[in-house]
Short mmCIF file of C-alpha atoms and ligand atoms in Angstrom, two decimals:
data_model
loop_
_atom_site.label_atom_id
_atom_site.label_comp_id
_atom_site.label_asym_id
_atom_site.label_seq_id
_atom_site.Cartn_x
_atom_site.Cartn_y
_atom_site.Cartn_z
CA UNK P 2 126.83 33.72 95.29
CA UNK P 3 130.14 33.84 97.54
CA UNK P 4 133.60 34.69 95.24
CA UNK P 5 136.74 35.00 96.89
CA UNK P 6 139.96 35.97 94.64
CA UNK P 7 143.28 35.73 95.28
CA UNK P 8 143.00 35.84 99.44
CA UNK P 9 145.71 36.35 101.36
CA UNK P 10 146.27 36.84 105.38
CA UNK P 11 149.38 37.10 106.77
CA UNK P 12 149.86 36.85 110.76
CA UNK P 13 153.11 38.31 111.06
CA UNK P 14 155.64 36.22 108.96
CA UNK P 15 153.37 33.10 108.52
CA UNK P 16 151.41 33.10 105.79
CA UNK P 17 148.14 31.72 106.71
CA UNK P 18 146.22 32.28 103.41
CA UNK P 19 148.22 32.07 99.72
CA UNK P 20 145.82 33.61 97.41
CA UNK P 21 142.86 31.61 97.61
CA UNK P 22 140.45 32.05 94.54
CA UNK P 23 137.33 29.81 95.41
CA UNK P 24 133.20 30.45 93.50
CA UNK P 25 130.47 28.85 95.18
CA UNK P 26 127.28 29.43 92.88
CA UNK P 27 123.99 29.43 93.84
CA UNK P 28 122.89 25.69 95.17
CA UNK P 29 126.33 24.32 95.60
CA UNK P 30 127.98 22.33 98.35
CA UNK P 31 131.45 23.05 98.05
CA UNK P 32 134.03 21.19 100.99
CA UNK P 33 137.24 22.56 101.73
CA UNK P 34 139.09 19.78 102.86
CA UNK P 35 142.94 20.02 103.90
CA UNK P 36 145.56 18.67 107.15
CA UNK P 37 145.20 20.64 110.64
CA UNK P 38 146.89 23.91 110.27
CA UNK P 39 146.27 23.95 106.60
CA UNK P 40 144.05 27.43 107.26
CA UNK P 41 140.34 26.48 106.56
CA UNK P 42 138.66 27.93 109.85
CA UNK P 43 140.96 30.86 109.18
CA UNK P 44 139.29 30.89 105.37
CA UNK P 45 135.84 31.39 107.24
CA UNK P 46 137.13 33.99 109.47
CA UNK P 47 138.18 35.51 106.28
CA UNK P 48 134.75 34.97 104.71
CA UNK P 49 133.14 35.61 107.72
CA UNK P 50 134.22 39.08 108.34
CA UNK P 51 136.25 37.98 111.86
CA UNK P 52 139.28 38.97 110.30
CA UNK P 53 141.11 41.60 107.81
CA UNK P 54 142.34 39.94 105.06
CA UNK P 55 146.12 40.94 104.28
CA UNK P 56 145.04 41.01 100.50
CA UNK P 57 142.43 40.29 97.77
CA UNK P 58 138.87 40.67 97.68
CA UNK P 59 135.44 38.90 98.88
CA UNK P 60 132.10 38.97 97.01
CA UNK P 61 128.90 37.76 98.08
CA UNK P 62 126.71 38.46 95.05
CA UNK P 63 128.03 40.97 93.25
CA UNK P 64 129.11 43.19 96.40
CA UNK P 65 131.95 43.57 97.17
CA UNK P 66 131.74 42.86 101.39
CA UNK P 67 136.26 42.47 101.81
CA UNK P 68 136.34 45.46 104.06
CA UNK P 69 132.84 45.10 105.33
CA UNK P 70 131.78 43.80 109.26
CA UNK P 71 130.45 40.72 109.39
CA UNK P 72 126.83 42.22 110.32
CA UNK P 73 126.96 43.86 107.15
CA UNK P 74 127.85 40.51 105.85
CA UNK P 75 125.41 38.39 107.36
CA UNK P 76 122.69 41.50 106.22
CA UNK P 77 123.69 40.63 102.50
CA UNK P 78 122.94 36.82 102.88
CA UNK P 79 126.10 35.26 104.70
CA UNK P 80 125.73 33.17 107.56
CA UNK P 81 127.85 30.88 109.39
CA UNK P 82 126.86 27.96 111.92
CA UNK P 83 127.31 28.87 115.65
CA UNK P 84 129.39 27.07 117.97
CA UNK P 85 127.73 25.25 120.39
CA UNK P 86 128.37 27.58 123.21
CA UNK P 87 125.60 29.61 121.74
CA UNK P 88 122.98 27.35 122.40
CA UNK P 89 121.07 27.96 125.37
CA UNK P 90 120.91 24.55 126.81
CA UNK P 91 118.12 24.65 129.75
CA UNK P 92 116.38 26.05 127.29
CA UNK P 93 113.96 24.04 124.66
CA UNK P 94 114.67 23.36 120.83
CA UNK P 95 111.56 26.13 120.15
CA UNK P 96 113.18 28.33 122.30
CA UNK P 97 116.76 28.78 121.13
CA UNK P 98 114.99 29.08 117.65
CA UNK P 99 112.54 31.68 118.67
CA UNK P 100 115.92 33.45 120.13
CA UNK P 101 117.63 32.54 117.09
CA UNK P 102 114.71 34.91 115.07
CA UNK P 103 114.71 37.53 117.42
CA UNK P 104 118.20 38.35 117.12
CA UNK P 105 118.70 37.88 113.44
CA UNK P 106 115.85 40.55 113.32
CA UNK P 107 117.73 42.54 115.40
CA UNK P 108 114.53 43.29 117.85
CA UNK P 109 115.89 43.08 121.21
CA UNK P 110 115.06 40.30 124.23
CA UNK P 111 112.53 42.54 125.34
CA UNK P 112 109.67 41.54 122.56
CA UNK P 113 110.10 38.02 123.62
CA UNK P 114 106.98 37.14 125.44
CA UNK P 115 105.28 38.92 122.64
CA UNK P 116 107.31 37.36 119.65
CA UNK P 117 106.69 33.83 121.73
CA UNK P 118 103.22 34.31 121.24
CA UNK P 119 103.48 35.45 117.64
CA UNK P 120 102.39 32.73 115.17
CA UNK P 121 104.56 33.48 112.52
CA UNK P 122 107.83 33.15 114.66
CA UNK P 123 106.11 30.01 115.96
CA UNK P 124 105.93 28.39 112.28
CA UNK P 125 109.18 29.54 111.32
CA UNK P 126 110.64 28.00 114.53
CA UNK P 127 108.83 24.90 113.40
CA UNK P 128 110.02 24.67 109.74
CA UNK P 129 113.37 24.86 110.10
CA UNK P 130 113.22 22.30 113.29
CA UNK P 131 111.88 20.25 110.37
CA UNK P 132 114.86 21.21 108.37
CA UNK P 133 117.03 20.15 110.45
CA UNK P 134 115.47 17.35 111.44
CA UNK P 135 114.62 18.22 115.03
CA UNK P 136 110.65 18.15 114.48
CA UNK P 137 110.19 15.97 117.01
CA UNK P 138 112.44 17.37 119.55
CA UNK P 139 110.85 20.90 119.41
CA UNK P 140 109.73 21.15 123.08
CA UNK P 141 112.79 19.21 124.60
CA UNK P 142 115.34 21.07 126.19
CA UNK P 143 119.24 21.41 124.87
CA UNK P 144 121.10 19.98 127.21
CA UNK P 145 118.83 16.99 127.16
CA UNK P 146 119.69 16.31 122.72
CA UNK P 147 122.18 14.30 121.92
CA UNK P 148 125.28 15.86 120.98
CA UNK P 149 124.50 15.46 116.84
CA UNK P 150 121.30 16.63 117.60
CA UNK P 151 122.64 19.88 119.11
CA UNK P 152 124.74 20.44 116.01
CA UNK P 153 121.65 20.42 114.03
CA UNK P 154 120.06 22.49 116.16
CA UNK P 155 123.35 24.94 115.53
CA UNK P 156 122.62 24.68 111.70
CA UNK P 157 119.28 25.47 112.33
CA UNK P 158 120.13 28.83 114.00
CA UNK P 159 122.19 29.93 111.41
CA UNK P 160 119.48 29.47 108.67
CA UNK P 161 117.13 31.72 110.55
CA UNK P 162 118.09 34.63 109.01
CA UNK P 163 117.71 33.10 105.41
CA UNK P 164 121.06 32.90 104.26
CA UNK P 165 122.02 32.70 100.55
CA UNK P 166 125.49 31.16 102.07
CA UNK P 167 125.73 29.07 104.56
CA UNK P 168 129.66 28.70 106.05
CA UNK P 169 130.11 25.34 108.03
CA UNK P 170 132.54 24.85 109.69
CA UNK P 171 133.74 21.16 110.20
CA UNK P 172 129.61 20.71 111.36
CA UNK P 173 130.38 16.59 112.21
CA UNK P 174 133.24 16.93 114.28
CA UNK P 175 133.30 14.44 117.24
CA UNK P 176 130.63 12.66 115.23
CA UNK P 177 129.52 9.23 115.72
CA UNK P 178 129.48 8.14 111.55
CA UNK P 179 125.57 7.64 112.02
CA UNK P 180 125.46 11.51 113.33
CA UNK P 181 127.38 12.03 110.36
CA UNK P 182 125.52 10.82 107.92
CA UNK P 183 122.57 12.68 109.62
CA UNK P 184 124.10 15.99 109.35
CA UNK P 185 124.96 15.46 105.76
CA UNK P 186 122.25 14.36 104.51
CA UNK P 187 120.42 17.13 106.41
CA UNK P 188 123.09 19.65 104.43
CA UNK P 189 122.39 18.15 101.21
CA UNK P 190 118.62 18.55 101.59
CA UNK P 191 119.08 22.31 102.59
CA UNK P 192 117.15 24.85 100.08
CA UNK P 193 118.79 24.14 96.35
CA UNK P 194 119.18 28.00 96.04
CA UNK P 195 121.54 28.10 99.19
CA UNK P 196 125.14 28.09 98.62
CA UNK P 197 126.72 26.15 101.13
CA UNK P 198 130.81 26.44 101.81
CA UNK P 199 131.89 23.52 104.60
CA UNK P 200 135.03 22.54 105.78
CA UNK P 201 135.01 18.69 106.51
CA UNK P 202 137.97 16.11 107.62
CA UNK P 203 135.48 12.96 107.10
CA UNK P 204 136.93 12.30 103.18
CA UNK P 205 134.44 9.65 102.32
CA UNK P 206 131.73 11.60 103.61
CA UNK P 207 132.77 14.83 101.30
CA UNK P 208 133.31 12.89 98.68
CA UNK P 209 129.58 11.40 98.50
CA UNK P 210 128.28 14.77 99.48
CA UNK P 211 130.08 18.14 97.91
CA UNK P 212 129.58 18.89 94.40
CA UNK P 213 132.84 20.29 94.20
CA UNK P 214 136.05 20.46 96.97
CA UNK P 215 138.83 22.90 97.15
CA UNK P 216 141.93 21.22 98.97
CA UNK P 217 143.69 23.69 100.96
CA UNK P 218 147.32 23.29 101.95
CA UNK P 219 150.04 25.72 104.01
CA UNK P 220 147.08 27.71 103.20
CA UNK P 221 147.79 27.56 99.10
CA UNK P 222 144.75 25.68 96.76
CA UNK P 223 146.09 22.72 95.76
CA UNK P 224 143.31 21.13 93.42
CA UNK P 225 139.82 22.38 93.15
CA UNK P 226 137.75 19.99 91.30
CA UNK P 227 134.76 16.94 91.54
CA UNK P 228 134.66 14.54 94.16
CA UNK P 229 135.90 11.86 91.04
CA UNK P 230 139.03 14.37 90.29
CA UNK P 231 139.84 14.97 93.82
CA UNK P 232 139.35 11.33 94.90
CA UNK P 233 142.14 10.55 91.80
CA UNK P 234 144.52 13.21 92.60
CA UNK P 235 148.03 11.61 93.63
CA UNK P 236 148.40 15.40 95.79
CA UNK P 237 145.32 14.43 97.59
CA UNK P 238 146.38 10.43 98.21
CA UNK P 239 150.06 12.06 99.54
CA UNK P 240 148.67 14.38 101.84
CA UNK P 241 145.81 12.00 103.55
CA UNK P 242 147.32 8.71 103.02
CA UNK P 243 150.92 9.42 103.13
CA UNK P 244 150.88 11.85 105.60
CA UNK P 245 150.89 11.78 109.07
CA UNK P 246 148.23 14.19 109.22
CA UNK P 247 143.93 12.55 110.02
N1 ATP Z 21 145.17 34.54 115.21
C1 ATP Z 21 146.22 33.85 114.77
N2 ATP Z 21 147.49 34.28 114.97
C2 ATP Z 21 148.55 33.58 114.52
N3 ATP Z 21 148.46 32.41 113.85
C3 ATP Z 21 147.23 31.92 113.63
C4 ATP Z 21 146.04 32.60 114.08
N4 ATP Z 21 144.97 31.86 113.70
C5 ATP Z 21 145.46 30.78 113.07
N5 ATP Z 21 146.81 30.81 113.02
C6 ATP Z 21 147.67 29.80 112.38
O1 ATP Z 21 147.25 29.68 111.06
C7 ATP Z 21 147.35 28.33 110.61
C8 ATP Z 21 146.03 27.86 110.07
O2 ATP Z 21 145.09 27.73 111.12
P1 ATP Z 21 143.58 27.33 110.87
O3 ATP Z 21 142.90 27.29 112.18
O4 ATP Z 21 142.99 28.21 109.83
O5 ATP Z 21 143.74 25.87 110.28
P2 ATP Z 21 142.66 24.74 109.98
O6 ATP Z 21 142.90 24.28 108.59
O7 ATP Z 21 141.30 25.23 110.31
O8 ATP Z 21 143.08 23.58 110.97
P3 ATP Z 21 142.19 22.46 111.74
O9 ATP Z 21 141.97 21.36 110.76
O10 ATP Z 21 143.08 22.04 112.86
O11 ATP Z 21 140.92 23.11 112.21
C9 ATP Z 21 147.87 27.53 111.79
O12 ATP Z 21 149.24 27.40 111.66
C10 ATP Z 21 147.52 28.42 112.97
O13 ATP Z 21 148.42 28.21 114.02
MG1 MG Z 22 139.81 24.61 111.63
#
């Protein structure tokens, strides 16, 4: 679903991104996991469309997207989770998701008391509430959710449109562990067709959770494999346990 080969940005002199080659097929839940600075968010932005890769190419299915804006992008199947800042917190969990619809449709504010009236937009609203486990928090408002609650409520906004990729990017930080385990078990029950691409620091959490984890460091791949490779690597045991790094 998403294929990135040999990716490289360059801001100036620092090399950011060394040729990263990553697949994520349909249904997986692949974690990029790496130290601060090692140039995961700047992956996404890659991914994402945010920024002009200095070389190599991005696919989401088989187009080719590497030159492409991220509306274009997100039009083809890609979306990414929104930072909180987008939520509209004296507004209710329906709300921000009926919001969330009308913009990925691209209709305009002005059809909102209509579209807040339309059932359709009403059920979707309500399913993926369900997906993300905020069912019974429909009608509260934002700013009264806990803070893992309004992360969910984040995912949930980016699967309105009905991605085929979902990019998340570290979706548990500042997590309590029991938010943590929330939010990925929430990932893992996503749709099986959606390919899901998230960058996490908790390493016992990606471990139980990804099918498969790229470890990115100084921006280079330095093992892609399972959770039982990765977890074995002596790299992987330098960088987190030897380092000074998490
Ligand atoms: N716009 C930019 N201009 C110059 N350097 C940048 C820019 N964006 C990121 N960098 C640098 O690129 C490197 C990778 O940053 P990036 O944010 O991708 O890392 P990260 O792996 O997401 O780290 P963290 O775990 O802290 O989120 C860092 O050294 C950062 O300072
Ligand atoms: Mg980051």
């Amino acid at each position: 679903m998403l294929r990135v080969e040999r990716l490289v940005k360059n801001f100036g002199a620092l090399q950011v991104t060394r040729e990263v080659s990553l697949e994520v097929p349909k249904g997986l839940r692949h974690a990029i996991i790496g130290p601060n600075g090692a140039g995961k968010t700047t992956l996404f932005n890659l991914i994402a469309g945010e920024l002009r890769p200095t070389g190599g190419a991005i696919y989401i299915g088989d187009q080719e997207v590497t030159r492409r804006p991220p509306n274009e992008r997100a039009r083809l199947g890609l979306a990414r989770s929104f930072q909180r800042n987008n939520l509209f917190s004296s507004q209710s969990v329906r709300e921000n998701l009926l919001l969330g619809d009308i913009s990925a449709r691209a209709t305009g504010a002005r059809f909102w008391p209509l579209l807040s009236k339309e059932k359709a937009a009403q059920e979707r609203a309500e399913a993926i509430a369900e997906q993300v486990g905020l069912a019974d928090l429909l009608e509260r408002q934002v700013s009264e959710l806990s803070y893992g609650a309004q992360r969910q409520l984040e995912v949930g906004l980016a699967l309105i449109a009905k991605p085929q990729v979902l990019l998340l990017d570290e979706p548990t930080s500042g997590m309590s562990p029991e938010e943590t385990g929330r939010m990925l078990r929430l990932v893992d029950a996503l749709p099986r067709d959606l390919a899901v691409l998230l960058i996490e620091h908790d390493m016992d959490m990606v471990f139980t959770h990804a099918d498969r984890i790229t470890v990115l460091n100084y921006g280079q791949v330095l093992l892609e494999g399972t959770p039982e490779e990765v977890r074995g690597s002596d790299v992987v045991q330098e960088i987190y346990l030897g380092g000074e790094e998490e």
